[in-house]
Tab-separated table of C-alpha atoms in Angstrom:
chain	number	residue	atom	x	y	z
A	1	MET	CA	-14.996	-16.218	-19.868
A	2	ARG	CA	-18.477	-16.352	-18.421
A	3	SER	CA	-18.756	-15.142	-14.848
A	4	PRO	CA	-20.419	-17.499	-12.373
A	5	PRO	CA	-23.933	-16.467	-11.350
A	6	VAL	CA	-24.432	-14.594	-8.122
A	7	ASP	CA	-27.297	-16.249	-6.289
A	8	PRO	CA	-29.325	-14.993	-3.314
A	9	PRO	CA	-27.226	-14.925	-0.151
A	10	LEU	CA	-26.613	-18.236	1.563
A	11	ARG	CA	-26.004	-16.432	4.811
A	12	THR	CA	-25.801	-12.855	5.997
A	13	PRO	CA	-22.826	-11.215	7.731
A	14	THR	CA	-22.869	-11.600	11.514
A	15	PRO	CA	-24.298	-8.400	12.998
A	16	GLY	CA	-21.756	-6.448	15.008
A	17	THR	CA	-18.684	-8.072	13.452
A	18	ALA	CA	-17.886	-5.008	11.336
A	19	ALA	CA	-18.333	-2.663	14.297
A	20	LEU	CA	-15.963	-4.773	16.395
A	21	THR	CA	-13.454	-4.850	13.548
A	22	ALA	CA	-13.618	-1.063	13.194
A	23	ALA	CA	-13.150	-0.663	16.960
A	24	VAL	CA	-10.063	-2.885	16.838
A	25	LEU	CA	-8.563	-1.130	13.794
A	26	ALA	CA	-9.144	2.465	14.885
A	27	PRO	CA	-6.641	2.696	17.806
A	28	PRO	CA	-3.588	1.337	15.934
A	29	SER	CA	-4.487	3.441	12.892
A	30	VAL	CA	-4.594	6.621	14.962
A	31	LEU	CA	-1.504	5.651	16.953
A	32	LEU	CA	0.562	5.010	13.831
A	33	LEU	CA	-0.632	8.279	12.328
A	34	LEU	CA	0.506	10.155	15.432
A	35	LEU	CA	3.871	8.379	15.556
A	36	VAL	CA	4.554	9.247	11.934
A	37	THR	CA	3.298	12.816	12.282
A	38	PHE	CA	5.523	13.503	15.300
A	39	SER	CA	8.497	11.566	13.859
A	40	TRP	CA	8.862	9.072	16.701
A	41	ARG	CA	12.534	8.121	16.593
A	42	PRO	CA	12.249	4.345	17.223
A	43	LEU	CA	9.775	4.074	14.354
A	44	LEU	CA	11.982	6.123	12.054
A	45	ALA	CA	14.987	3.975	12.964
A	46	LEU	CA	13.099	0.750	12.244
A	47	ASP	CA	11.784	2.162	8.970
A	48	GLY	CA	15.287	3.152	7.948
A	49	ASP	CA	16.830	-0.226	8.796
A	50	ILE	CA	14.233	-2.169	6.810
A	51	ALA	CA	14.270	0.266	3.889
A	52	ARG	CA	18.068	0.213	3.571
A	53	THR	CA	18.144	-3.587	3.624
A	54	THR	CA	15.429	-4.038	1.003
A	55	HIS	CA	16.945	-1.333	-1.184
A	56	ARG	CA	20.266	-3.177	-1.246
A	57	TRP	CA	18.410	-6.304	-2.334
A	58	ALA	CA	16.598	-4.361	-5.048
A	59	VAL	CA	19.860	-2.969	-6.430
A	60	ASP	CA	21.570	-6.361	-6.305
A	61	GLU	CA	18.670	-8.223	-7.983
A	62	PRO	CA	17.690	-6.223	-11.107
A	63	GLY	CA	15.643	-9.093	-12.549
A	64	VAL	CA	13.488	-9.371	-9.457
A	65	THR	CA	13.199	-5.595	-9.292
A	66	HIS	CA	11.953	-5.445	-12.879
A	67	ALA	CA	9.254	-8.039	-12.109
A	68	VAL	CA	8.285	-6.099	-8.994
A	69	ARG	CA	7.924	-2.915	-11.039
A	70	VAL	CA	5.596	-4.669	-13.472
A	71	LEU	CA	3.450	-5.894	-10.581
A	72	THR	CA	3.255	-2.539	-8.830
A	73	ASP	CA	2.815	-0.435	-12.002
A	74	TRP	CA	0.316	-2.625	-13.844
A	75	VAL	CA	-1.175	-5.491	-11.840
A	76	TRP	CA	-1.592	-3.765	-8.475
A	77	ASP	CA	-1.596	-0.131	-9.553
A	78	PRO	CA	-4.360	1.913	-7.832
A	79	TRP	CA	-6.069	2.581	-11.165
A	80	THR	CA	-6.052	-1.140	-11.945
A	81	MET	CA	-7.638	-1.803	-8.570
A	82	ARG	CA	-10.270	0.875	-9.143
A	83	ALA	CA	-11.020	-0.510	-12.604
A	84	LEU	CA	-11.534	-3.952	-11.071
A	85	GLY	CA	-13.943	-2.491	-8.559
A	86	ALA	CA	-15.800	-0.650	-11.306
A	87	LEU	CA	-16.164	-3.825	-13.383
A	88	VAL	CA	-17.621	-5.712	-10.440
A	89	VAL	CA	-20.007	-2.864	-9.666
A	90	VAL	CA	-21.196	-2.719	-13.284
A	91	ARG	CA	-21.665	-6.479	-13.264
A	92	LEU	CA	-23.680	-6.231	-10.055
A	93	VAL	CA	-25.875	-3.453	-11.457
A	94	ARG	CA	-26.589	-5.405	-14.645
A	95	ARG	CA	-27.286	-8.564	-12.702
A	96	ARG	CA	-29.431	-7.004	-9.993
A	97	SER	CA	-30.977	-4.107	-11.898
A	98	THR	CA	-30.345	-1.742	-9.018
A	99	TRP	CA	-27.999	1.192	-8.613
A	100	TRP	CA	-27.860	1.204	-4.829
A	101	PRO	CA	-25.041	-1.327	-4.259
A	102	ALA	CA	-23.049	0.392	-7.008
A	103	LEU	CA	-23.463	3.786	-5.379
A	104	TRP	CA	-22.646	2.364	-1.950
A	105	VAL	CA	-19.384	0.773	-3.025
A	106	THR	CA	-18.448	3.748	-5.194
A	107	ALA	CA	-18.968	6.114	-2.273
A	108	ALA	CA	-16.731	3.931	-0.103
A	109	GLY	CA	-14.022	3.964	-2.774
A	110	VAL	CA	-14.221	7.744	-3.052
A	111	LEU	CA	-14.051	8.045	0.740
A	112	GLY	CA	-10.898	5.946	0.797
A	113	THR	CA	-9.262	8.140	-1.847
A	114	VAL	CA	-10.234	11.343	-0.034
A	115	VAL	CA	-8.869	10.051	3.280
A	116	GLN	CA	-5.672	8.913	1.599
A	117	GLN	CA	-4.974	12.184	-0.210
A	118	SER	CA	-5.985	14.311	2.765
A	119	LEU	CA	-3.580	12.492	5.074
A	120	LYS	CA	-0.777	12.696	2.531
A	121	ALA	CA	-1.241	16.463	2.378
A	122	ALA	CA	-1.633	16.877	6.136
A	123	VAL	CA	1.285	14.682	7.212
A	124	GLY	CA	3.590	15.635	4.337
A	125	ARG	CA	6.035	12.822	4.989
A	126	ALA	CA	9.031	12.682	2.657
A	127	ARG	CA	9.714	9.518	0.690
A	128	PRO	CA	13.026	7.647	0.961
A	129	VAL	CA	15.873	9.165	-1.049
A	130	TRP	CA	18.603	6.931	-2.473
A	131	PRO	CA	21.835	7.669	-4.364
A	132	ASP	CA	21.009	4.760	-6.703
A	133	PRO	CA	17.181	4.627	-6.950
A	134	VAL	CA	15.484	1.770	-8.762
A	135	ASP	CA	12.137	3.556	-9.090
A	136	SER	CA	10.490	6.898	-8.382
A	137	ALA	CA	7.164	8.143	-7.036
A	138	HIS	CA	5.447	11.457	-6.449
A	139	TYR	CA	3.461	13.099	-3.667
A	140	ALA	CA	3.919	12.534	0.053
A	141	ALA	CA	4.642	9.100	1.484
A	142	PHE	CA	2.109	8.431	4.265
A	143	PRO	CA	-0.074	6.473	3.814
A	144	SER	CA	0.845	4.304	0.842
A	145	GLY	CA	-1.770	4.886	-1.845
A	146	HIS	CA	-1.071	1.525	-3.474
A	147	ALA	CA	-1.518	-0.380	-0.206
A	148	MET	CA	-4.593	1.534	0.898
A	149	THR	CA	-6.364	1.350	-2.480
A	150	ALA	CA	-5.756	-2.392	-2.800
A	151	THR	CA	-7.045	-2.955	0.738
A	152	VAL	CA	-10.202	-0.916	0.170
A	153	VAL	CA	-11.051	-2.454	-3.210
A	154	CYS	CA	-10.286	-6.046	-2.220
A	155	GLY	CA	-12.070	-5.664	1.102
A	156	LEU	CA	-15.202	-4.266	-0.518
A	157	LEU	CA	-15.258	-6.992	-3.167
A	158	LEU	CA	-14.938	-9.713	-0.535
A	159	TRP	CA	-17.796	-8.125	1.383
A	160	LEU	CA	-19.971	-8.051	-1.735
A	161	LEU	CA	-19.292	-11.726	-2.389
A	162	GLN	CA	-20.402	-12.580	1.130
A	163	LEU	CA	-23.374	-10.237	1.031
A	164	TYR	CA	-24.716	-11.703	-2.185
A	165	GLY	CA	-24.059	-15.318	-1.305
A	166	ALA	CA	-21.282	-16.289	-3.696
A	167	GLY	CA	-20.286	-19.930	-3.602
A	168	ARG	CA	-17.674	-21.157	-1.166
A	169	ALA	CA	-15.113	-21.956	-3.862
A	170	LEU	CA	-15.419	-18.483	-5.385
A	171	ARG	CA	-15.135	-16.796	-2.004
A	172	ARG	CA	-12.052	-18.802	-1.052
A	173	THR	CA	-10.385	-18.076	-4.368
A	174	ALA	CA	-11.205	-14.382	-4.065
A	175	LEU	CA	-9.849	-14.321	-0.510
A	176	ALA	CA	-6.560	-15.888	-1.603
A	177	LEU	CA	-6.202	-13.405	-4.473
A	178	ALA	CA	-7.113	-10.486	-2.211
A	179	VAL	CA	-4.578	-11.418	0.470
A	180	THR	CA	-1.881	-11.926	-2.164
A	181	SER	CA	-2.653	-8.569	-3.765
A	182	VAL	CA	-2.828	-6.557	-0.547
A	183	LEU	CA	0.330	-8.021	0.957
A	184	GLY	CA	2.112	-8.159	-2.382
A	185	VAL	CA	1.562	-4.550	-3.349
A	186	GLY	CA	2.786	-3.366	0.045
A	187	LEU	CA	5.976	-5.370	-0.255
A	188	THR	CA	6.625	-4.046	-3.764
A	189	ARG	CA	6.500	-0.454	-2.542
A	190	VAL	CA	9.128	-1.102	0.125
A	191	TRP	CA	11.272	-3.201	-2.234
A	192	LEU	CA	11.337	-0.398	-4.794
A	193	GLY	CA	12.363	2.088	-2.130
A	194	VAL	CA	9.471	4.497	-2.696
A	195	HIS	CA	7.830	3.982	0.702
A	196	TRP	CA	8.841	3.443	4.290
A	197	PRO	CA	7.424	0.241	5.845
A	198	SER	CA	5.157	2.251	8.155
A	199	ASP	CA	3.628	3.964	5.096
A	200	VAL	CA	2.502	0.551	3.879
A	201	LEU	CA	1.300	-0.502	7.328
A	202	GLY	CA	-0.681	2.731	7.524
A	203	GLY	CA	-2.240	2.044	4.130
A	204	TRP	CA	-3.280	-1.429	5.226
A	205	LEU	CA	-4.757	-0.274	8.542
A	206	LEU	CA	-6.593	2.741	7.139
A	207	GLY	CA	-7.881	0.815	4.130
A	208	ALA	CA	-9.253	-1.947	6.339
A	209	LEU	CA	-10.807	0.677	8.617
A	210	VAL	CA	-12.589	2.303	5.667
A	211	VAL	CA	-14.009	-1.085	4.644
A	212	ALA	CA	-15.128	-1.880	8.189
A	213	LEU	CA	-16.837	1.508	8.575
A	214	THR	CA	-18.543	1.019	5.209
A	215	VAL	CA	-19.988	-2.285	6.365
A	216	VAL	CA	-21.039	-0.751	9.688
A	217	ALA	CA	-22.877	2.024	7.851
A	218	HIS	CA	-24.541	-0.542	5.591
A	219	GLU	CA	-25.686	-2.620	8.564
A	220	ARG	CA	-27.158	0.430	10.268
A	221	ARG	CA	-29.001	1.390	7.100
A	222	PHE	CA	-30.220	-2.063	6.084
A	223	GLY	CA	-29.675	-4.308	9.093
A	224	SER	CA	-28.655	-7.798	7.979
A	225	LYS	CA	-30.582	-7.438	4.688
A	226	ARG	CA	-29.074	-6.865	1.289
A	227	ALA	CA	-28.961	-3.464	-0.319
């Protein structure tokens, strides 16, 4: 299927919006990180209540659980998300004949992965353990890699569409798909019992913060102009 052309931007992002977004996202991101690191009891209790409830649903509904596993392992898997980002970057390079946007977005994706893995190692939070698991996962729990990767990739792609003036219909469709993917992948991780709810929330917050900081850095380097 032929991709729609990407025309010169119809409008540029409002200066300062990304900086304000980053300023709003930073405090809750840091607060949640601290609460998880120091095992704040009310948070742990809430995590446990939600996780136990969703795990019972997952055990009682094997058909739904199978569909959820397909979504989380194939559709919204971090490597699927990264491949999507790579395809868009390659398309942009071929269309624009410039490597700079590709390098910019790639660097942001790498930054997100480094932050994610570093926090997993530093916090070392254990994943939920069940007597009757419906799925399994490796490495530490916080933050959710699936949730954070989907947030970073989808956020960057939405930013590129705005930056390069994609049509309104395309941007609205992309926004709907992005919201569905980001929320959906987080819910699948809790449903399958491989993450606590706060792991997913942390992935969402930190992923959005990485995107916001990427846009801030871009605006400082290029102003309101395209890369």
